[in-house]
Coordinates of C-alpha atoms in Angstrom, one line a residue:
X1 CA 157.1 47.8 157.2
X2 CA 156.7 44.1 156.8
X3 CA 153.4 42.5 156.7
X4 CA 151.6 38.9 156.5
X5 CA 152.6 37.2 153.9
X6 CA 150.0 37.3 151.1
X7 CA 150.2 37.5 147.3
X8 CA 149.6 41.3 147.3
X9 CA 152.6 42.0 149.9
X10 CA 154.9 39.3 148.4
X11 CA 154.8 41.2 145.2
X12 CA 155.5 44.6 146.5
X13 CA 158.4 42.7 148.6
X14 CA 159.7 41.2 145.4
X15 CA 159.5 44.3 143.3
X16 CA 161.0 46.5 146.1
X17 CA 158.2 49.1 146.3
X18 CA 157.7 51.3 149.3
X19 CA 154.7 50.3 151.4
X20 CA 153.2 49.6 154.3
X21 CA 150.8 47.6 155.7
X22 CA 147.9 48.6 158.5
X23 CA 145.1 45.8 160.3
X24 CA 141.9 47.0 161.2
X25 CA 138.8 45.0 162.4
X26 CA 135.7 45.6 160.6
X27 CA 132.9 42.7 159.2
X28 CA 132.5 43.5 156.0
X29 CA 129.2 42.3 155.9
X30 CA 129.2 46.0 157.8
X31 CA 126.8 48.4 156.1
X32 CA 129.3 51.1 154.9
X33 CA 132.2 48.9 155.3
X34 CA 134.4 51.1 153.4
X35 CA 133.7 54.2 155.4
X36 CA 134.5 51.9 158.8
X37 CA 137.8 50.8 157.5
X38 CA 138.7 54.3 156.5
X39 CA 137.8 55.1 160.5
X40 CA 139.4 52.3 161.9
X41 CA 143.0 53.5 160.1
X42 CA 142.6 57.0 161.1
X43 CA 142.7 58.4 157.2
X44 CA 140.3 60.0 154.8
X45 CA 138.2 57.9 152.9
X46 CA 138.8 59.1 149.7
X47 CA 142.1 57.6 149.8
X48 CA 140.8 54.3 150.7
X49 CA 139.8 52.3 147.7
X50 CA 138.1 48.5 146.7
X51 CA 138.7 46.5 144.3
X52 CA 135.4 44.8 142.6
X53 CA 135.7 42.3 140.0
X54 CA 133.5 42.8 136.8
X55 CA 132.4 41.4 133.6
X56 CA 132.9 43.6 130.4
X57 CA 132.0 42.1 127.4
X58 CA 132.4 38.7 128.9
X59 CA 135.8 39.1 130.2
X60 CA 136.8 39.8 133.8
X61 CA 137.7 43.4 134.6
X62 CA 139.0 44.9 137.8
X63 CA 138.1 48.3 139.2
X64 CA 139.2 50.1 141.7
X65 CA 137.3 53.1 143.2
X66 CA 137.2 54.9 146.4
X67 CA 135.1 52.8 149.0
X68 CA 133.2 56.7 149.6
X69 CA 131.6 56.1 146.1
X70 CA 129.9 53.7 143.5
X71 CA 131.1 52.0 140.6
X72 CA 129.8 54.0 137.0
X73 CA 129.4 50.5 135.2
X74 CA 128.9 52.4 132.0
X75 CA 132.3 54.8 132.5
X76 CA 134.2 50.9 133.3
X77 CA 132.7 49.8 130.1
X78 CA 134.1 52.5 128.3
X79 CA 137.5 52.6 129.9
X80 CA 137.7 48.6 129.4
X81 CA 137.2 49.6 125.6
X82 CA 133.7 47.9 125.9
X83 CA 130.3 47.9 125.6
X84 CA 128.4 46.5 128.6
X85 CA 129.7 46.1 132.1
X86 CA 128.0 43.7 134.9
X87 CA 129.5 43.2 138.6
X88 CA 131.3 39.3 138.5
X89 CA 129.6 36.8 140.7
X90 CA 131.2 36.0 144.0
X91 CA 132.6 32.8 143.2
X92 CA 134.1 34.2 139.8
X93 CA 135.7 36.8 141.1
X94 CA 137.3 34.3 144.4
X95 CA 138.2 32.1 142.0
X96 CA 139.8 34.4 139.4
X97 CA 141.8 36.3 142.2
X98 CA 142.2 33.9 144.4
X99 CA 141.5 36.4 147.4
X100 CA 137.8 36.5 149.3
X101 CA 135.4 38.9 149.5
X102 CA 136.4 41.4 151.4
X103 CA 139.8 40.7 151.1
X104 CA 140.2 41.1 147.0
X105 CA 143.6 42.8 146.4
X106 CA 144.2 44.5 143.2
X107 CA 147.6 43.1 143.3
X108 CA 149.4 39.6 143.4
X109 CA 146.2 37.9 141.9
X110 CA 146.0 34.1 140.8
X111 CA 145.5 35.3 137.3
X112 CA 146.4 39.2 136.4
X113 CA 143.1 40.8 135.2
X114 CA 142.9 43.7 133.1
X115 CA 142.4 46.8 135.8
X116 CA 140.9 50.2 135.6
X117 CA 141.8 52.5 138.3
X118 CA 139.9 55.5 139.4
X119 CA 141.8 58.9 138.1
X120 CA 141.0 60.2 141.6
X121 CA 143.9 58.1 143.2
X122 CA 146.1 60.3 141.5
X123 CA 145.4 62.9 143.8
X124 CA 147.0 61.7 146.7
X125 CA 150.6 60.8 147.4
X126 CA 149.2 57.5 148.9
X127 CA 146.3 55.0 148.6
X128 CA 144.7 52.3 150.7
X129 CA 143.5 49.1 148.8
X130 CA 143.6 45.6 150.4
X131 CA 146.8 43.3 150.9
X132 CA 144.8 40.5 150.1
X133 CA 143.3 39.4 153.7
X134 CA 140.2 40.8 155.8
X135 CA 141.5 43.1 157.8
X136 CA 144.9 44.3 156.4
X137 CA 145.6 47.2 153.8
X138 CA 148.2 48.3 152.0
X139 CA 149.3 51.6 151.8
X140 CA 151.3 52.9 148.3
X141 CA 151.7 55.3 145.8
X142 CA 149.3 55.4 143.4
X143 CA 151.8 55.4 140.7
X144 CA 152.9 52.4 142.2
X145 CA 149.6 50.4 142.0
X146 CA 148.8 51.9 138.6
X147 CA 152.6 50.0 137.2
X148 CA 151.9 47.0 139.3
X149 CA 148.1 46.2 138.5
X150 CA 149.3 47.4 134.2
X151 CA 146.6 49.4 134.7
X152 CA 144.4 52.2 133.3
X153 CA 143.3 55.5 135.0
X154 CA 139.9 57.1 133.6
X155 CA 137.0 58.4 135.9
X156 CA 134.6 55.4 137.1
X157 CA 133.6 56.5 140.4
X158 CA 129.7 57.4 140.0
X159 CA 129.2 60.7 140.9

């Protein structure tokens, strides 16, 4: 299915990988935003994710975890082949992506950041992360995301 142009969906355009894309309307100055965009697509929200930008070590790290969980800052650090992980202010990690809050794709960003996926998207046969606008998500294999993003799988979600 097509979708609105943005960075995240011209790159899965380009590279020819099945997808689709789904809008939903939720602020996500929402408490338990995740949870409310997992109810506004009609799917389980362990198979939504978000993508939060971090510091480890200095440099600027992606992770992407389920939205039905926290982020183990410790586990990233390790994973990232760090030391000491920090959540990346807002205007860092705008600027670095070029996306907004809320709308911070793991894919198609201004500057390709080192990612660290959550082992638990392997589970299922598709994922939900952000296209890279408020209110529009991607849905693709995981496998998919992990070769897109170059990234790493290791357990990060806080348990």
């Amino acid at each position: 299915m097509a979708g609105p142009g943005t960075p995240a969906i011209a790159l899965l355009s380009k590279r020819k990988i099945a997808h689709s894309t789904h809008t939903y309307d939720a602020s996500p100055d929402a408490p338990n935003y995740g949870a409310l965009v997992a109810t506004a697509l009609g799917v389980a929200p362990e198979r939504v994710f978000k993508s939060l930008v971090t510091e480890v070590d200095g440099g600027l790290t992606v992770a992407v975890v389920p939205v039905t969980g926290e982020l183990d800052l410790k586990a990233l650090a390790a994973a990232a082949g760090g030391k000491r992980a920090t959540m990346a202010d807002r205007t860092t990690a705008e600027r670095a992506t070029g996306y907004v809050r809320g709308g911070i794709s793991p894919l198609g960003q201004r500057k390709r950041l080192p990612t660290v996926i959550d082992v638990s998207a392997l589970a299922h046969p598709t994922v939900y992360v952000s296209a890279g606008r408020r209110g529009l998500q991607v849905q693709l294999a995981p496998t998919d995301l992990v070769a897109l993003t170059g990234a790493t799988t290791a357990s990060i979600a806080a348990t």
